Tab-separated table of C-alpha atoms in Angstrom:
chain	number	residue	atom	x	y	z
A	1	MET	CA	0.000	0.000	0.000
A	2	GLY	CA	1.085	3.530	-0.618
A	3	TYR	CA	0.242	7.051	0.330
A	4	LEU	CA	-2.306	7.544	-2.456
A	5	SER	CA	-4.217	4.327	-1.796
A	6	GLU	CA	-4.205	4.778	1.977
A	7	ASN	CA	-4.901	8.498	2.271
A	8	CYS	CA	-6.687	9.669	-0.842
A	9	ALA	CA	-9.864	9.401	-2.846
A	10	PHE	CA	-9.670	9.138	-6.640
A	11	ALA	CA	-12.209	10.693	-8.992
A	12	PRO	CA	-12.698	12.381	-12.358
A	13	LEU	CA	-11.956	16.072	-12.034
A	14	THR	CA	-15.471	17.421	-12.536
A	15	GLU	CA	-16.436	21.067	-12.250
A	16	GLN	CA	-18.058	20.417	-8.861
A	17	LEU	CA	-15.023	18.573	-7.497
A	18	HIS	CA	-12.681	21.216	-8.906
A	19	GLU	CA	-14.611	23.929	-7.043
A	20	ALA	CA	-14.446	21.933	-3.804
A	21	LEU	CA	-10.702	21.181	-3.947
A	22	THR	CA	-7.784	23.395	-2.928
A	23	GLY	CA	-4.065	23.123	-3.507
A	24	PHE	CA	-3.568	22.987	-7.265
A	25	ASP	CA	-0.123	24.448	-6.610
A	26	CYS	CA	2.821	23.350	-8.758
A	27	GLN	CA	5.340	26.181	-8.538
A	28	ARG	CA	8.115	24.127	-10.167
A	29	GLU	CA	5.991	23.735	-13.335
A	30	PRO	CA	3.751	26.811	-13.820
A	31	ALA	CA	2.263	25.436	-17.073
A	32	ILE	CA	1.021	22.327	-15.261
A	33	GLN	CA	-0.351	24.446	-12.422
A	34	ASP	CA	-2.179	26.633	-14.940
A	35	PHE	CA	-3.579	23.587	-16.712
A	36	PHE	CA	-5.126	22.042	-13.604
A	37	ARG	CA	-6.301	25.392	-12.227
A	38	ASN	CA	-7.728	26.868	-15.421
A	39	GLU	CA	-7.866	24.528	-18.411
A	40	ALA	CA	-8.684	20.985	-17.280
A	41	ILE	CA	-12.421	21.538	-16.890
A	42	LEU	CA	-12.798	23.388	-20.206
A	43	ASN	CA	-10.818	20.654	-21.984
A	44	ALA	CA	-13.193	18.053	-20.534
A	45	LYS	CA	-16.258	20.059	-21.610
A	46	GLU	CA	-14.866	20.240	-25.151
A	47	LEU	CA	-14.022	16.491	-25.093
A	48	MET	CA	-10.344	17.256	-25.690
A	49	SER	CA	-8.980	15.509	-22.592
A	50	LYS	CA	-10.218	14.173	-19.306
A	51	SER	CA	-8.535	14.827	-15.982
A	52	TYR	CA	-8.503	12.748	-12.820
A	53	CYS	CA	-7.432	13.624	-9.323
A	54	PHE	CA	-6.262	12.080	-6.074
A	55	TYR	CA	-7.321	14.217	-3.133
A	56	LYS	CA	-7.382	14.063	0.646
A	57	LYS	CA	-10.969	13.279	1.656
A	58	ASP	CA	-10.653	14.946	5.038
A	59	THR	CA	-9.174	18.258	3.810
A	60	MET	CA	-10.364	18.269	0.168
A	61	GLN	CA	-6.803	19.139	-0.864
A	62	ALA	CA	-5.584	18.084	-4.314
A	63	VAL	CA	-2.642	15.695	-3.980
A	64	ALA	CA	-1.962	14.623	-7.579
A	65	ALA	CA	-3.684	14.783	-10.946
A	66	PHE	CA	-3.294	13.701	-14.532
A	67	CYS	CA	-5.132	14.064	-17.820
A	68	VAL	CA	-5.517	11.521	-20.588
A	69	ILE	CA	-6.232	11.810	-24.288
A	70	ASN	CA	-7.046	9.095	-26.831
A	71	THR	CA	-4.405	8.870	-29.538
A	72	ASP	CA	-2.541	6.381	-31.677
A	73	ILE	CA	0.990	5.527	-32.673
A	74	SER	CA	1.595	5.631	-36.410
A	75	VAL	CA	4.376	3.162	-37.161
A	76	ASP	CA	5.193	5.005	-40.394
A	77	LEU	CA	6.356	8.026	-38.384
A	78	ILE	CA	8.722	6.245	-36.006
A	79	PRO	CA	12.183	4.750	-36.518
A	80	LYS	CA	12.436	1.186	-37.714
A	81	SER	CA	14.025	0.019	-34.439
A	82	THR	CA	11.060	1.342	-32.436
A	83	ARG	CA	8.578	-0.057	-34.965
A	84	ASN	CA	10.221	-3.461	-34.597
A	85	LYS	CA	10.075	-3.182	-30.803
A	86	LEU	CA	6.323	-2.503	-30.989
A	87	ASN	CA	5.606	-5.201	-33.574
A	88	ARG	CA	7.705	-7.857	-31.841
A	89	LYS	CA	5.164	-8.129	-29.022
A	90	ILE	CA	2.120	-8.261	-31.332
A	91	PRO	CA	1.112	-11.463	-33.170
A	92	TYR	CA	1.817	-11.025	-36.882
A	93	ALA	CA	-1.883	-11.254	-37.845
A	94	LYS	CA	-2.657	-8.319	-35.501
A	95	GLN	CA	0.166	-5.985	-36.508
A	96	ARG	CA	-1.052	-2.639	-37.831
A	97	ASP	CA	0.006	0.692	-39.271
A	98	HIS	CA	-1.515	2.433	-36.230
A	99	TYR	CA	-1.684	1.182	-32.651
A	100	PRO	CA	-4.245	2.475	-30.147
A	101	ALA	CA	-2.741	4.467	-27.316
A	102	VAL	CA	-3.518	6.812	-24.465
A	103	LEU	CA	-1.541	10.017	-24.095
A	104	ILE	CA	-0.851	11.278	-20.603
A	105	GLY	CA	-1.114	14.970	-21.411
A	106	GLN	CA	-0.367	16.447	-17.990
A	107	ILE	CA	0.703	14.829	-14.735
A	108	ALA	CA	1.440	16.450	-11.385
A	109	VAL	CA	2.081	15.812	-7.748
A	110	PHE	CA	1.141	19.091	-6.113
A	111	ASP	CA	3.605	21.066	-3.994
A	112	ASP	CA	2.361	20.188	-0.512
A	113	PHE	CA	2.818	16.494	-1.304
A	114	ALA	CA	6.087	16.553	-3.263
A	115	LYS	CA	7.953	15.573	-0.070
A	116	TYR	CA	6.264	12.144	-0.191
A	117	HIS	CA	7.901	11.277	-3.555
A	118	LEU	CA	4.620	10.069	-5.036
A	119	GLY	CA	5.590	10.141	-8.725
A	120	ASP	CA	6.286	6.413	-9.092
A	121	GLU	CA	3.196	5.491	-7.071
A	122	LEU	CA	1.114	7.858	-9.197
A	123	MET	CA	2.440	6.297	-12.414
A	124	ASP	CA	1.778	2.778	-11.082
A	125	SER	CA	-1.782	3.859	-10.234
A	126	ILE	CA	-2.315	5.359	-13.689
A	127	ARG	CA	-1.016	2.246	-15.457
A	128	TRP	CA	-3.181	-0.035	-13.267
A	129	TRP	CA	-6.224	2.183	-13.859
A	130	LEU	CA	-5.662	2.247	-17.641
A	131	ARG	CA	-5.389	-1.569	-17.796
A	132	ASN	CA	-8.196	-2.450	-15.399
A	133	VAL	CA	-10.754	0.348	-15.136
A	134	ALA	CA	-10.484	2.800	-17.995
A	135	ASN	CA	-10.293	0.166	-20.722
A	136	LEU	CA	-13.703	0.814	-22.267
A	137	ILE	CA	-11.811	1.652	-25.443
A	138	ALA	CA	-8.793	-0.530	-26.168
A	139	ALA	CA	-5.352	1.029	-25.896
A	140	ARG	CA	-2.248	-1.128	-26.006
A	141	TYR	CA	0.232	1.659	-25.315
A	142	VAL	CA	0.542	4.713	-23.134
A	143	VAL	CA	2.575	7.611	-24.488
A	144	VAL	CA	3.969	10.865	-23.130
A	145	ASP	CA	5.607	13.881	-24.647
A	146	ALA	CA	8.057	14.264	-21.765
A	147	VAL	CA	9.847	17.507	-20.971
A	148	ASN	CA	13.398	17.097	-22.277
A	149	ASN	CA	15.022	17.230	-18.873
A	150	GLU	CA	17.272	14.433	-17.607
A	151	LYS	CA	15.379	14.062	-14.313
A	152	VAL	CA	12.012	13.836	-16.121
A	153	LEU	CA	13.337	11.357	-18.698
A	154	GLN	CA	14.801	9.197	-15.911
A	155	PHE	CA	11.429	9.226	-14.118
A	156	TYR	CA	9.652	7.886	-17.208
A	157	ALA	CA	12.411	5.366	-17.970
A	158	ARG	CA	12.140	4.088	-14.389
A	159	ASN	CA	8.406	3.656	-15.041
A	160	GLN	CA	8.808	1.435	-18.141
A	161	PHE	CA	8.803	4.120	-20.856
A	162	TRP	CA	11.350	4.259	-23.650
A	163	THR	CA	12.164	7.063	-26.056
A	164	VAL	CA	10.889	6.632	-29.596
A	165	PHE	CA	13.904	8.387	-31.074
A	166	LYS	CA	17.143	7.113	-29.560
A	167	THR	CA	18.930	10.451	-29.932
A	168	GLU	CA	17.914	14.076	-30.125
A	169	GLU	CA	19.451	14.207	-33.603
A	170	ASP	CA	17.109	11.412	-34.754
A	171	LYS	CA	14.089	13.364	-33.507
A	172	ARG	CA	15.296	16.591	-35.146
A	173	LYS	CA	15.735	14.739	-38.437
A	174	ALA	CA	12.294	13.082	-38.246
A	175	ASN	CA	10.612	16.393	-37.399
A	176	GLU	CA	12.668	18.310	-39.970
A	177	LEU	CA	14.203	20.596	-37.365
A	178	GLU	CA	17.479	22.423	-37.817
A	179	ASP	CA	20.658	20.952	-36.305
A	180	GLY	CA	21.197	22.236	-32.809
A	181	GLN	CA	17.624	23.463	-32.434
A	182	PRO	CA	16.680	22.733	-28.815
A	183	LEU	CA	14.154	19.969	-28.217
A	184	LEU	CA	11.633	20.864	-25.551
A	185	THR	CA	10.136	17.362	-25.324
A	186	ARG	CA	10.898	13.707	-26.041
A	187	PHE	CA	8.215	11.283	-27.226
A	188	MET	CA	8.124	8.140	-25.047
A	189	ILE	CA	6.092	4.902	-25.135
A	190	SER	CA	5.189	2.205	-22.638
A	191	ASP	CA	3.418	-1.094	-23.310
A	192	LEU	CA	0.340	-1.499	-21.102
A	193	LYS	CA	0.333	-5.261	-21.580
């Protein structure tokens, strides 16, 4: 058992719940803070993404949140080595040009709870939830467009994600970016099976 399962409730981030909760503070990532404070509910209303939240039942304080978006992985747009890695686990008769996936669009452990180091537990909870509860629509893979920061990339690697493009140069080439142009994000995949 972990902190989230022992101390928190889990629910879709509805307008009513959002109004009742406090603590959507994420000073280290202002864009994530802004998303969960101001954009998550509108995105849900427009059917662009859906957000979920862990919160303390006794204090109604937001502990962690994430949003998910339906997407796919087009094998034509990824390097052959990654395509082979995806196809290797799929029976030949079921291999496709596009694989169903879920994109984790935003993910946060809010400031007052950062000291508990909940990131890995949150990711384990998300993966379990995607496999066992949220599987009304099939999705074999979960993907992220991770901030290109060594600590962030290590977090995802530790949680069974791998980069689609092995090097930054490979991603620049695939996206037709100029040499040396900084990459803000790295596309990463994890197999839910």
